[in-house]
Coordinates of C-alpha atoms and ligand atoms in Angstrom, one line a residue:
X4 CA -71.5 -42.9 -172.7
X5 CA -73.1 -42.1 -176.1
X6 CA -73.6 -44.9 -178.5
X7 CA -71.4 -45.0 -181.6
X8 CA -73.0 -43.7 -184.8
X9 CA -73.5 -46.0 -187.7
X10 CA -75.0 -45.8 -191.2
X11 CA -77.2 -48.6 -192.6
X12 CA -77.0 -47.7 -196.2
X13 CA -80.0 -49.6 -197.6
X14 CA -83.3 -50.8 -196.2
X15 CA -83.1 -54.0 -194.2
X16 CA -85.3 -56.1 -191.9
X17 CA -86.9 -53.8 -189.2
X18 CA -85.8 -56.4 -186.6
X19 CA -82.2 -55.9 -187.6
X20 CA -82.6 -52.1 -187.3
X21 CA -84.1 -52.7 -183.8
X22 CA -81.1 -54.9 -182.9
X23 CA -78.6 -52.3 -184.1
X24 CA -80.5 -49.5 -182.2
X25 CA -79.7 -51.3 -178.9
X26 CA -76.0 -50.7 -179.6
X27 CA -75.7 -47.7 -181.9
X28 CA -77.2 -44.4 -183.0
X29 CA -78.5 -45.6 -186.3
X30 CA -78.8 -43.4 -189.4
X31 CA -81.0 -45.8 -191.6
X32 CA -82.4 -45.6 -195.1
X33 CA -85.6 -47.6 -194.6
X34 CA -87.1 -45.6 -197.5
X35 CA -84.4 -47.3 -199.6
X36 CA -83.6 -44.0 -201.4
X37 CA -80.8 -44.4 -203.9
X38 CA -77.5 -42.9 -202.5
X39 CA -75.1 -41.3 -205.0
X40 CA -71.5 -41.6 -204.1
X41 CA -71.7 -38.0 -202.9
X42 CA -74.7 -38.8 -200.7
X43 CA -72.9 -41.9 -199.3
X44 CA -69.8 -39.9 -198.5
X45 CA -71.9 -37.3 -196.8
X46 CA -73.9 -39.8 -194.8
X47 CA -70.7 -41.6 -193.7
X48 CA -69.4 -38.4 -192.1
X49 CA -69.1 -38.8 -188.3
X50 CA -70.0 -42.5 -188.5
X51 CA -67.9 -45.2 -186.8
X52 CA -69.5 -48.1 -188.7
X53 CA -71.6 -48.8 -191.8
X54 CA -73.7 -51.7 -192.9
X55 CA -73.5 -51.8 -196.7
X56 CA -74.6 -54.0 -199.6
X57 CA -72.9 -54.7 -202.9
X58 CA -74.5 -51.5 -204.3
X59 CA -72.4 -49.1 -202.2
X60 CA -68.8 -48.5 -203.4
X61 CA -66.4 -48.0 -200.5
X62 CA -63.3 -46.5 -202.0
X63 CA -60.6 -44.0 -201.1
X64 CA -62.9 -41.0 -201.7
X65 CA -65.7 -42.4 -199.5
X66 CA -63.1 -43.3 -196.8
X67 CA -61.4 -39.9 -196.9
X68 CA -64.8 -38.3 -196.4
X69 CA -65.3 -40.4 -193.2
X70 CA -62.1 -40.4 -191.1
X71 CA -63.9 -41.7 -188.1
X72 CA -65.1 -44.9 -189.9
X73 CA -63.6 -48.1 -188.4
X74 CA -65.8 -50.9 -190.0
X75 CA -67.9 -51.5 -193.1
X76 CA -70.0 -54.7 -192.7
X77 CA -71.1 -55.8 -196.1
X78 CA -74.4 -57.8 -196.4
X79 CA -73.0 -60.0 -199.1
X80 CA -70.3 -62.7 -199.5
X81 CA -68.7 -60.8 -202.4
X82 CA -67.0 -57.6 -201.6
X83 CA -65.8 -56.2 -204.9
X84 CA -67.6 -53.0 -204.0
X85 CA -64.9 -52.5 -201.3
X86 CA -61.4 -51.1 -202.2
X87 CA -59.9 -53.5 -199.6
X88 CA -56.4 -52.0 -199.9
X89 CA -57.7 -48.5 -199.3
X90 CA -59.6 -49.7 -196.3
X91 CA -56.6 -51.6 -194.8
X92 CA -54.3 -48.6 -195.3
X93 CA -56.7 -46.5 -193.3
X94 CA -57.2 -49.2 -190.7
X95 CA -60.9 -49.7 -191.7
X96 CA -62.1 -53.3 -191.2
X97 CA -64.3 -54.9 -193.8
X98 CA -66.5 -57.9 -193.1
X99 CA -68.7 -60.0 -195.4
X100 CA -71.4 -62.7 -195.0
X101 CA -70.0 -66.1 -196.1
X102 CA -71.5 -69.5 -195.2
X103 CA -75.0 -68.4 -194.3
X104 CA -75.9 -68.1 -198.0
X105 CA -74.0 -71.0 -199.4
X106 CA -76.8 -73.6 -199.7
X107 CA -79.5 -71.2 -200.9
X108 CA -77.2 -69.7 -203.5
X109 CA -76.2 -73.2 -204.7
X110 CA -79.9 -74.1 -204.9
X111 CA -80.4 -71.1 -207.1
X112 CA -77.5 -71.9 -209.3
X113 CA -79.2 -75.2 -209.9
X114 CA -82.5 -73.6 -210.5
X115 CA -81.0 -71.4 -213.3
X116 CA -79.2 -74.4 -214.7
X117 CA -82.4 -76.4 -214.9
X118 CA -84.4 -73.5 -216.2
X119 CA -81.9 -72.8 -219.0
X120 CA -81.2 -76.4 -220.0
X121 CA -84.9 -77.4 -220.0
X122 CA -86.1 -74.1 -221.5
X123 CA -88.5 -73.3 -218.6
X124 CA -88.7 -69.5 -219.1
X125 CA -88.8 -69.6 -222.9
X126 CA -91.6 -72.1 -223.0
X127 CA -93.6 -70.2 -220.3
X128 CA -93.4 -67.0 -222.3
X129 CA -94.7 -69.0 -225.3
X130 CA -97.6 -70.4 -223.3
X131 CA -98.5 -67.0 -221.7
X132 CA -98.5 -65.4 -225.2
X133 CA -101.2 -67.9 -226.2
X134 CA -99.0 -69.6 -228.8
X135 CA -99.5 -73.2 -227.5
X136 CA -101.6 -75.0 -230.1
X137 CA -100.8 -78.6 -229.6
X138 CA -98.2 -81.1 -228.4
X139 CA -95.3 -81.9 -230.7
X140 CA -92.4 -84.2 -230.4
X141 CA -89.7 -81.5 -230.4
X142 CA -91.6 -78.7 -228.6
X143 CA -89.0 -76.9 -226.4
X144 CA -86.7 -80.0 -226.5
X145 CA -83.8 -79.0 -224.4
X146 CA -80.6 -80.7 -223.2
X147 CA -80.3 -83.4 -220.6
X148 CA -79.3 -82.6 -217.0
X149 CA -79.0 -85.9 -215.3
X150 CA -75.9 -87.9 -216.2
X151 CA -74.4 -85.0 -218.1
X152 CA -71.1 -83.2 -217.3
X153 CA -71.3 -80.3 -214.9
X154 CA -68.4 -77.9 -215.0
X155 CA -67.7 -75.4 -212.2
X156 CA -65.4 -72.4 -212.5
X157 CA -64.5 -71.2 -209.0
X158 CA -64.7 -74.0 -206.4
X159 CA -65.3 -72.2 -203.1
X160 CA -68.1 -73.1 -200.8
X161 CA -70.9 -72.3 -203.3
X162 CA -69.2 -74.1 -206.1
X163 CA -68.8 -77.2 -203.8
X164 CA -72.6 -76.9 -203.0
X165 CA -73.4 -77.0 -206.7
X166 CA -71.0 -79.9 -207.2
X167 CA -72.7 -81.9 -204.5
X168 CA -76.1 -81.3 -205.9
X169 CA -75.0 -82.3 -209.4
X170 CA -73.1 -85.4 -208.3
X171 CA -75.3 -86.8 -205.6
X172 CA -78.7 -85.6 -206.8
X173 CA -78.5 -85.8 -210.6
X174 CA -75.7 -88.3 -211.2
X175 CA -73.6 -85.8 -213.1
X176 CA -69.9 -86.1 -213.8
X177 CA -68.4 -83.0 -212.1
X178 CA -65.3 -81.3 -213.3
X179 CA -64.0 -78.0 -211.9
X180 CA -61.3 -75.4 -212.3
X181 CA -60.1 -73.1 -209.5
X182 CA -57.0 -71.1 -208.6
X183 CA -56.1 -73.9 -206.3
X184 CA -57.0 -77.5 -206.2
X185 CA -59.3 -78.8 -203.4
X186 CA -58.1 -81.4 -200.9
X187 CA -58.5 -85.0 -201.8
X188 CA -61.2 -85.3 -199.2
X189 CA -63.3 -82.4 -200.6
X190 CA -62.8 -83.6 -204.1
X191 CA -64.2 -87.0 -203.0
X192 CA -67.1 -85.4 -201.1
X193 CA -68.0 -83.4 -204.2
X194 CA -67.1 -86.3 -206.6
X195 CA -65.3 -83.6 -208.6
X196 CA -62.3 -83.8 -210.8
X197 CA -59.8 -81.0 -211.3
X198 CA -59.2 -80.0 -214.9
X199 CA -57.5 -77.0 -216.7
X200 CA -59.7 -74.2 -218.0
X201 CA -59.7 -75.4 -221.6
X202 CA -60.8 -78.8 -220.7
X203 CA -63.5 -77.3 -218.5
X204 CA -64.8 -75.2 -221.4
X205 CA -64.6 -78.0 -224.0
X206 CA -66.1 -80.8 -221.9
X207 CA -68.9 -79.2 -219.8
X208 CA -72.5 -79.7 -220.8
X209 CA -73.4 -77.1 -218.2
X210 CA -70.9 -74.6 -217.0
X211 CA -71.6 -72.7 -213.7
X212 CA -69.5 -69.7 -212.8
X213 CA -69.0 -69.1 -209.1
X214 CA -65.7 -67.3 -208.9
X215 CA -65.2 -63.9 -207.2
X216 CA -64.9 -60.8 -209.4
X217 CA -61.4 -59.2 -209.5
X218 CA -59.5 -57.5 -212.4
X219 CA -58.0 -61.0 -213.0
X220 CA -61.5 -62.6 -213.5
X221 CA -62.8 -59.7 -215.7
X222 CA -64.2 -61.3 -218.9
X223 CA -63.0 -64.7 -217.8
X224 CA -65.7 -65.9 -220.3
X225 CA -65.5 -63.9 -223.5
X226 CA -65.8 -64.6 -227.2
X227 CA -62.7 -66.9 -227.2
X228 CA -64.0 -69.0 -224.3
X229 CA -67.5 -69.2 -225.6
X230 CA -66.1 -70.5 -228.9
X231 CA -64.5 -73.4 -227.1
X232 CA -67.8 -74.5 -225.5
X233 CA -70.1 -77.2 -226.9
X234 CA -72.9 -75.9 -229.1
X235 CA -75.3 -77.8 -226.9
X236 CA -73.9 -76.3 -223.7
X237 CA -75.5 -74.0 -221.1
X238 CA -73.7 -71.2 -219.2
X239 CA -74.8 -70.1 -215.8
X240 CA -73.5 -66.9 -214.1
X241 CA -74.3 -66.5 -210.4
X242 CA -70.9 -65.0 -209.6
X243 CA -70.6 -61.3 -210.6
X244 CA -71.3 -59.1 -213.6
X245 CA -68.2 -58.5 -215.6
X246 CA -66.9 -62.1 -215.3
X247 CA -68.8 -62.7 -218.5
X248 CA -68.5 -60.4 -221.5
X249 CA -72.3 -60.0 -221.9
X250 CA -72.1 -58.5 -225.4
X251 CA -70.1 -61.6 -226.6
X252 CA -72.6 -63.9 -224.8
X253 CA -75.6 -62.2 -226.4
X254 CA -74.1 -62.8 -229.8
X255 CA -73.1 -66.4 -229.1
X256 CA -76.7 -67.1 -227.9
X257 CA -78.2 -65.4 -230.9
X258 CA -76.0 -67.3 -233.3
X259 CA -76.6 -70.6 -231.5
X260 CA -72.9 -71.0 -230.7
X261 CA -74.0 -72.2 -227.2
X262 CA -77.5 -73.5 -226.5
X263 CA -78.7 -71.4 -223.5
X264 CA -77.7 -69.4 -220.5
X265 CA -78.9 -68.4 -217.1
X266 CA -77.8 -65.1 -215.7
X267 CA -78.4 -63.6 -212.3
X268 CA -75.7 -61.0 -212.5
X269 CA -74.8 -58.5 -215.2
X270 CA -72.1 -56.1 -216.3
X271 CA -73.2 -52.6 -215.1
X272 CA -76.3 -54.0 -213.4
X273 CA -79.1 -53.1 -212.8
X274 CA -78.7 -52.3 -216.5
X275 CA -78.8 -55.4 -218.7
X276 CA -77.1 -55.6 -222.1
X277 CA -79.9 -55.0 -224.6
X278 CA -78.7 -57.9 -226.7
X279 CA -79.6 -60.2 -223.9
X280 CA -83.1 -58.9 -223.5
X281 CA -84.3 -60.1 -226.9
X282 CA -82.7 -63.5 -227.2
X283 CA -85.1 -66.2 -226.1
X284 CA -82.6 -68.8 -224.9
X285 CA -81.5 -67.0 -221.8
X286 CA -83.0 -66.9 -218.4
X287 CA -82.5 -63.6 -216.7
X288 CA -83.0 -62.9 -212.9
X289 CA -82.2 -59.7 -210.9
X290 CA -79.4 -60.8 -208.7
X291 CA -81.5 -62.9 -206.4
X292 CA -79.4 -66.1 -205.9
X293 CA -79.3 -65.7 -202.1
X294 CA -82.8 -64.3 -201.8
X295 CA -84.7 -66.5 -199.5
X296 CA -86.2 -64.8 -196.5
X297 CA -84.3 -66.9 -193.9
X298 CA -81.0 -66.5 -195.8
X299 CA -81.4 -62.7 -196.3
X300 CA -82.2 -62.5 -192.6
X301 CA -79.2 -64.5 -191.6
X302 CA -77.0 -62.3 -193.9
X303 CA -78.4 -59.1 -192.3
X304 CA -77.9 -60.5 -188.8
X305 CA -74.4 -61.6 -189.5
X306 CA -73.5 -58.1 -190.8
X307 CA -75.1 -56.6 -187.7
X308 CA -73.3 -59.0 -185.4
X309 CA -70.0 -58.0 -187.0
X310 CA -70.7 -54.3 -186.2
X311 CA -71.8 -55.1 -182.7
X312 CA -68.8 -57.4 -181.9
X313 CA -66.1 -55.2 -183.4
X314 CA -67.4 -51.8 -182.2
X315 CA -68.1 -53.4 -178.8
X316 CA -64.4 -54.2 -178.5
X317 CA -64.7 -57.9 -179.5
X318 CA -63.7 -60.0 -182.5
X319 CA -65.7 -59.6 -185.7
X320 CA -67.0 -63.0 -186.9
X321 CA -66.1 -62.8 -190.6
X322 CA -63.3 -60.2 -191.3
X323 CA -62.1 -59.7 -194.8
X324 CA -58.8 -57.9 -193.9
X325 CA -58.0 -59.3 -190.4
X326 CA -54.6 -57.5 -190.6
X327 CA -56.5 -54.4 -189.4
X328 CA -57.2 -56.2 -186.1
X329 CA -53.5 -56.6 -185.2
Ligands
LIG17 C1 -74.3 -61.6 -203.6 O1 -74.0 -61.5 -204.7 C2 -73.3 -61.8 -202.5 O2 -72.1 -61.5 -202.8 O3 -73.7 -62.1 -201.4

């Protein structure tokens, strides 16, 4: 029997391609050439499965070009690149890669928080530019991290990981806002207190965004929300571009309406709002929060295992729209 044909839309670890080749006829993109939406639709034709990343948009047009497609396995926990409704209607399963990236991503959220609050990037640029003349009492004086109030918007697994780091590692008071409240047990584990969004904005010394992107979370942090924050606050976005209004944030940073920000995701990335590129008090990273080698390997393997299990007639490990399985 011939093996099912799959597309691996972006370059991944060669070991993962080798694993997939044991089960499938693999059309890979190890040269990592950019695929336009037309290229993607064309490469999906005749494929039963696809391994995608957040860069590939799987929408009605892509799905209609690929009527034999049965599964898209995203190598990401977020799946706002999928039109899940269009997939479900056509009986196409989507899977993502939760859990395996939780701790590394929470580590990185904390790294950005520390870097922004303690002005790590800004002071490094100053040093590299040869501007460091001598010590002075207020040279790059930032804001306190230990003992301060950590706010978290979006309290899923990654939010909880950040809360634990803050509460147990840095003695921070943790407050959070989420669509639904955590169980008492989880709140106790995270030492986190549920508050409404206004209290979160007004009370946090450091506010970390970890909520999924959806039309409802578009510009959840815009000019009005930034205006409610403390002038000494830092804002960290490791969630998705579009949750923050980047133009409003650039202005707030320039005018000192909040102290600093750390951003790993951007509206329209890989483009970055030009207003963010020339304000000093923001740490900018290229969507790397889950990027440790072991974590990226675990994500790629989980995406591959989802394809192998489902197309082999078994249960996928991490389905997004399990109703397709019925
Ligand atoms: C990264 O942004 C992911 O969703 O895994």
